[in-house]
Amino acid sequence: MRILIELPTWLGDATMATPAINNLIGYYGNPDVTFLGSSVSIEILKKHLNTKRTEVIDKNYFSIYTLSKNLGRFDVYFSFRNSFRSKFLKLLISSEKKFEFHSNEYKNLHLVEKYNNFINDALGTSFKPGKLKTSLKPKSNPSNTRPLIGINPGASYGNSKRWYPEEFAKVAITLSDQYDILIFGGVNERIIAKDIENILIKNNILNYSNLAGKTTLSELAGLITTLDFFITGDSGPMHLAASFQIPTISIFGPTRDNETSQWMNKKNVILKKNLNCQPCMKRVCPLKHHNCMKLIKAEDVVDAINVLL
């Protein structure tokens, strides 16, 4: 049995698709699986037991055409994406059966449940979604001698999802007597991470490491597994933390926490203000005040950590 799976593009979405993917693979017994996706989504599943081949999809249509011709024939094809490029790819794939995810068919559900229902509808099954499970591994030999807190100020969706560096820094300063601090982020988050670092330096806080833009995805996942607490906005690393059951403070502003909060992590506190304008799902605050994030203070995060303790 040869299965082709096109993964969601974003780290968080791909992680949230893993319960559905594991149910899908389990249904077919021991299939040979080829994964297509972004470099990020491929990274989290390339070491899955059933993975026989992985391919990163280029945005260039000619490259997609060439890739499709080199893949060969499959017994079944599942796409967890619904873009124009995905539709183009679907037309080119050689497979007896083809299934494509359409998010508008699944309302008022967590994204994990949406993906899982898509698989159930395709297969005629009634699988329950399990925990998030990537093929990324915990750090084998943690070197930290003190408790660790990780802060993740970035978010790919847009600035409206980002909490303020001053508030992240206040949390770090408050907790620095008890915890060492790791600042996470991708290449695009180096500026906001540096803003946090500068505030820590001004306050004579030295027990931190700024890792923004300095880790691979595998290294990021390994470091997250060493944390005692993780403080983050609605982001891909938030879902990695959930997959490892790391105690997490999740800060939500313009997005729907009922759809994209951590899945099956009992050690999670969601911080949000429940304003009338939430969730607007906009990349930039349309009302210009950004109160959904601005009204959340460092003290709220510290109190949430005490709840988890």
Coordinates of C-alpha atoms in Angstrom, one line a residue:
M1 CA 0.0 0.0 0.0
R2 CA 1.5 3.3 -1.1
I3 CA 0.0 6.5 0.5
L4 CA 0.8 10.1 -0.4
I5 CA 0.1 12.8 2.2
E6 CA 0.3 16.5 1.6
L7 CA 0.9 18.2 5.0
P8 CA -0.3 21.6 6.2
T9 CA 2.3 24.3 5.6
W10 CA 2.6 25.8 9.1
L11 CA 4.4 24.2 12.0
G12 CA 1.4 24.4 14.3
D13 CA -1.1 23.1 11.8
A14 CA 1.2 20.2 10.8
T15 CA 1.6 19.3 14.5
M16 CA -2.2 19.4 15.0
A17 CA -2.6 17.1 12.0
T18 CA -0.6 14.3 13.6
P19 CA -3.5 12.6 15.4
A20 CA -5.4 12.3 12.2
I21 CA -2.3 11.2 10.3
N22 CA -1.5 8.5 12.9
N23 CA -5.1 7.2 12.7
L24 CA -4.8 7.2 8.9
I25 CA -1.6 5.2 8.9
G26 CA -3.0 2.9 11.5
Y27 CA -6.1 2.2 9.3
Y28 CA -3.9 1.0 6.5
G29 CA -1.7 -1.2 8.7
N30 CA 1.8 -0.8 7.6
P31 CA 1.8 1.4 4.4
D32 CA 4.7 3.1 2.6
V33 CA 4.1 6.8 3.2
T34 CA 5.4 9.7 1.1
F35 CA 5.0 13.1 2.7
L36 CA 4.8 16.4 0.7
G37 CA 5.0 19.7 2.5
S38 CA 6.9 22.8 3.5
S39 CA 10.4 22.2 4.9
V40 CA 9.0 22.8 8.4
S41 CA 6.1 20.3 8.2
I42 CA 8.4 17.7 6.6
E43 CA 10.9 18.1 9.5
I44 CA 8.4 17.0 12.1
L45 CA 7.4 13.8 10.4
K46 CA 10.3 12.7 8.2
K47 CA 11.4 10.2 10.8
H48 CA 8.0 8.6 11.2
L49 CA 8.2 4.8 11.1
N50 CA 6.3 4.5 7.9
T51 CA 8.0 7.3 6.1
K52 CA 9.6 6.1 2.8
R53 CA 10.0 9.4 1.1
T54 CA 9.7 13.1 1.7
E55 CA 9.6 16.0 -0.7
V56 CA 9.5 19.7 0.0
I57 CA 7.0 21.4 -2.3
D58 CA 8.2 24.4 -4.2
K59 CA 5.8 27.3 -4.9
N60 CA 6.8 27.3 -8.6
Y61 CA 4.1 25.6 -10.7
F62 CA 6.6 24.1 -13.1
S63 CA 8.4 22.5 -10.1
I64 CA 5.1 21.1 -8.8
Y65 CA 4.4 19.6 -12.2
T66 CA 7.9 18.1 -12.4
L67 CA 7.6 16.7 -8.9
S68 CA 4.2 15.1 -9.6
K69 CA 5.6 13.2 -12.6
N70 CA 8.5 11.9 -10.5
L71 CA 6.4 10.6 -7.6
G72 CA 4.9 7.6 -9.3
R73 CA 1.5 6.0 -8.7
F74 CA -0.2 5.8 -5.3
D75 CA -3.1 3.8 -3.9
V76 CA -4.6 6.8 -2.1
Y77 CA -3.8 10.5 -1.7
F78 CA -4.7 12.8 1.2
S79 CA -4.2 16.5 1.2
F80 CA -4.5 18.5 4.4
R81 CA -4.3 21.7 2.4
N82 CA -6.9 23.6 0.3
S83 CA -5.0 26.2 -1.7
F84 CA -5.0 26.7 -5.4
R85 CA -1.5 25.1 -5.6
S86 CA -2.9 22.1 -3.8
K87 CA -5.7 21.8 -6.2
F88 CA -3.3 22.0 -9.1
L89 CA -1.1 19.3 -7.5
K90 CA -4.2 17.1 -6.8
L91 CA -5.0 17.1 -10.6
L92 CA -1.5 15.9 -11.4
I93 CA -1.2 13.1 -8.8
S94 CA -1.6 9.6 -10.1
S95 CA -3.8 7.8 -7.6
E96 CA -7.0 5.8 -7.6
K97 CA -8.5 7.7 -4.6
K98 CA -7.9 11.4 -3.8
F99 CA -9.2 13.2 -0.7
E100 CA -8.8 16.9 0.1
F101 CA -9.4 18.8 3.3
H102 CA -11.9 21.7 3.3
S103 CA -11.9 23.6 6.5
N104 CA -15.3 25.2 5.8
E105 CA -17.0 21.8 6.1
Y106 CA -16.1 21.6 9.8
K107 CA -17.4 24.4 12.0
N108 CA -16.8 25.2 15.7
L109 CA -14.3 22.5 16.3
H110 CA -10.6 22.4 17.3
L111 CA -8.3 22.1 14.3
V112 CA -7.2 18.7 15.6
E113 CA -10.9 17.5 15.4
K114 CA -11.4 19.1 12.0
Y115 CA -8.4 17.2 10.6
N116 CA -9.5 14.0 12.3
N117 CA -13.1 14.3 11.0
F118 CA -11.7 14.8 7.5
I119 CA -10.0 11.4 7.8
N120 CA -13.1 9.7 9.3
D121 CA -15.3 11.1 6.5
A122 CA -12.8 9.9 3.9
L123 CA -12.4 6.4 5.3
G124 CA -15.9 5.9 6.8
T125 CA -14.3 5.4 10.3
S126 CA -15.0 6.8 13.7
F127 CA -11.4 7.2 15.1
K128 CA -11.0 9.5 18.1
P129 CA -8.1 12.0 17.9
G130 CA -5.2 11.1 20.2
K131 CA -2.4 13.2 21.5
L132 CA -0.1 15.2 19.2
K133 CA 2.8 13.1 18.2
T134 CA 5.6 14.2 15.9
S135 CA 8.8 12.3 15.2
L136 CA 10.9 15.0 16.9
K137 CA 12.8 13.7 19.9
P138 CA 13.3 15.0 23.5
K139 CA 16.8 16.3 24.4
S140 CA 18.7 13.2 25.5
N141 CA 21.1 14.8 27.9
P142 CA 19.7 18.1 29.3
S143 CA 22.6 20.2 30.6
N144 CA 20.6 22.7 32.7
T145 CA 21.3 22.6 36.5
R146 CA 18.6 25.1 37.4
P147 CA 14.9 25.1 36.5
L148 CA 14.2 26.6 33.1
I149 CA 11.5 28.9 31.6
G150 CA 11.2 29.4 27.9
I151 CA 9.7 32.5 26.4
N152 CA 8.5 32.6 22.8
P153 CA 7.5 36.1 21.7
G154 CA 7.0 35.4 18.0
A155 CA 4.0 34.4 15.9
S156 CA 3.9 33.8 12.1
Y157 CA 0.3 34.9 11.6
G158 CA 1.0 38.6 12.2
N159 CA 1.8 41.4 14.7
S160 CA -1.7 41.2 16.2
K161 CA -0.8 37.8 17.8
R162 CA 2.3 39.1 19.4
W163 CA 2.4 40.0 23.1
Y164 CA 4.8 42.9 24.0
P165 CA 8.5 42.4 24.6
E166 CA 8.4 44.7 27.7
E167 CA 5.9 42.3 29.3
F168 CA 7.8 39.2 28.4
A169 CA 10.9 40.9 29.9
K170 CA 9.0 41.7 33.1
V171 CA 8.0 38.1 33.5
A172 CA 11.6 37.0 33.0
I173 CA 12.9 39.6 35.5
T174 CA 10.3 38.5 38.1
L175 CA 11.2 34.9 37.8
S176 CA 15.0 35.2 37.2
D177 CA 15.8 34.4 40.9
Q178 CA 14.2 31.0 40.5
Y179 CA 14.7 30.1 36.9
D180 CA 17.1 30.5 34.0
I181 CA 15.6 31.9 30.9
L182 CA 15.7 30.8 27.3
I183 CA 14.4 33.2 24.6
F184 CA 13.1 31.4 21.5
G185 CA 12.3 32.6 18.0
G186 CA 12.9 32.1 14.4
V187 CA 15.0 34.3 12.1
N188 CA 12.1 36.7 11.7
E189 CA 11.8 37.1 15.5
R190 CA 15.4 38.2 16.2
I191 CA 14.4 41.8 16.6
I192 CA 11.7 41.3 19.2
A193 CA 14.0 38.7 21.0
K194 CA 16.7 41.3 21.1
D195 CA 14.3 43.9 22.5
I196 CA 13.7 41.5 25.4
E197 CA 17.4 40.8 25.8
N198 CA 18.2 44.5 26.0
I199 CA 15.7 45.0 28.8
L200 CA 17.1 42.1 30.7
I201 CA 20.6 43.5 30.4
K202 CA 19.5 46.9 31.6
N203 CA 18.1 45.2 34.7
N204 CA 21.3 43.3 35.3
I205 CA 19.7 39.9 34.5
L206 CA 22.4 37.6 33.2
N207 CA 21.0 34.1 33.5
Y208 CA 19.4 34.0 30.1
S209 CA 20.2 32.8 26.6
N210 CA 18.8 34.4 23.4
L211 CA 18.4 31.6 20.9
A212 CA 16.3 33.4 18.4
G213 CA 17.4 32.4 14.9
K214 CA 20.0 30.1 16.2
T215 CA 18.3 26.7 16.4
T216 CA 17.1 24.2 13.9
L217 CA 13.5 22.8 14.4
S218 CA 14.9 19.6 15.9
E219 CA 17.1 21.6 18.3
L220 CA 14.1 23.8 19.3
A221 CA 12.0 20.8 20.0
G222 CA 14.7 19.3 22.1
L223 CA 15.2 22.4 24.1
I224 CA 11.4 22.8 24.7
T225 CA 11.5 19.3 26.3
T226 CA 13.9 20.6 29.0
L227 CA 11.6 23.4 30.1
D228 CA 9.8 23.6 33.4
F229 CA 7.4 26.3 31.9
F230 CA 6.8 27.7 28.5
I231 CA 5.4 31.1 27.9
T232 CA 4.2 31.7 24.4
G233 CA 1.6 33.3 22.1
D234 CA -0.5 31.3 19.7
S235 CA 2.3 29.8 17.6
G236 CA 3.8 26.6 16.2
P237 CA 6.2 26.1 19.1
M238 CA 3.2 26.2 21.4
H239 CA 1.9 23.0 19.8
L240 CA 5.3 21.4 20.0
A241 CA 5.2 22.1 23.7
A242 CA 1.8 20.4 23.9
S243 CA 3.1 17.3 22.1
F244 CA 5.7 17.0 24.9
Q245 CA 3.2 17.9 27.7
I246 CA 5.3 20.9 28.8
P247 CA 3.5 23.2 31.3
T248 CA 2.5 26.2 29.2
I249 CA 1.0 29.6 29.5
S250 CA -0.7 30.4 26.1
I251 CA -1.4 34.0 25.4
F252 CA -4.3 34.5 23.0
G253 CA -5.5 37.8 21.4
P254 CA -7.1 37.9 17.9
T255 CA -7.3 34.2 17.2
R256 CA -9.8 31.5 18.3
D257 CA -8.4 29.6 21.2
N258 CA -11.2 27.0 20.9
E259 CA -9.7 26.0 17.5
T260 CA -6.0 26.4 18.0
S261 CA -5.2 26.2 21.7
Q262 CA -3.0 23.4 22.9
W263 CA -4.5 19.9 22.4
M264 CA -4.6 17.4 25.3
N265 CA -2.2 19.2 27.5
K266 CA -3.6 19.4 31.0
K267 CA -0.7 21.6 32.1
N268 CA -1.9 24.5 30.1
V269 CA -3.4 27.9 31.1
I270 CA -4.9 30.1 28.4
L271 CA -4.7 33.8 29.0
K272 CA -7.1 36.1 27.1
K273 CA -9.3 39.1 27.9
N274 CA -12.6 38.0 26.3
L275 CA -13.3 41.4 24.7
N276 CA -16.3 42.0 22.5
C277 CA -13.9 42.4 19.5
Q278 CA -12.3 39.0 20.0
P279 CA -11.6 37.0 18.0
C280 CA -11.2 39.3 15.0
M281 CA -8.7 37.0 13.2
K282 CA -6.9 40.0 11.7
R283 CA -3.2 40.3 11.2
V284 CA -3.3 43.9 12.4
C285 CA -5.8 45.3 15.0
P286 CA -8.6 46.8 12.9
L287 CA -9.6 49.1 15.9
K288 CA -6.1 50.4 16.3
H289 CA -6.0 49.7 20.1
H290 CA -4.8 46.1 20.3
N291 CA -6.4 45.8 23.7
C292 CA -6.7 42.0 23.4
M293 CA -2.9 41.8 24.0
K294 CA -2.2 45.2 25.6
L295 CA -4.5 44.5 28.6
I296 CA -2.6 41.2 29.4
K297 CA 0.1 42.1 31.9
A298 CA 3.2 40.3 33.2
E299 CA 1.4 39.8 36.5
D300 CA -1.2 37.7 34.8
V301 CA 1.4 35.4 33.5
V302 CA 3.1 35.0 36.9
D303 CA -0.2 34.3 38.5
A304 CA -0.9 31.7 35.8
I305 CA 2.4 30.0 36.6
N306 CA 1.4 29.9 40.3
V307 CA -1.8 28.2 39.2
L308 CA 0.1 25.5 37.4
L309 CA 2.5 25.1 40.4

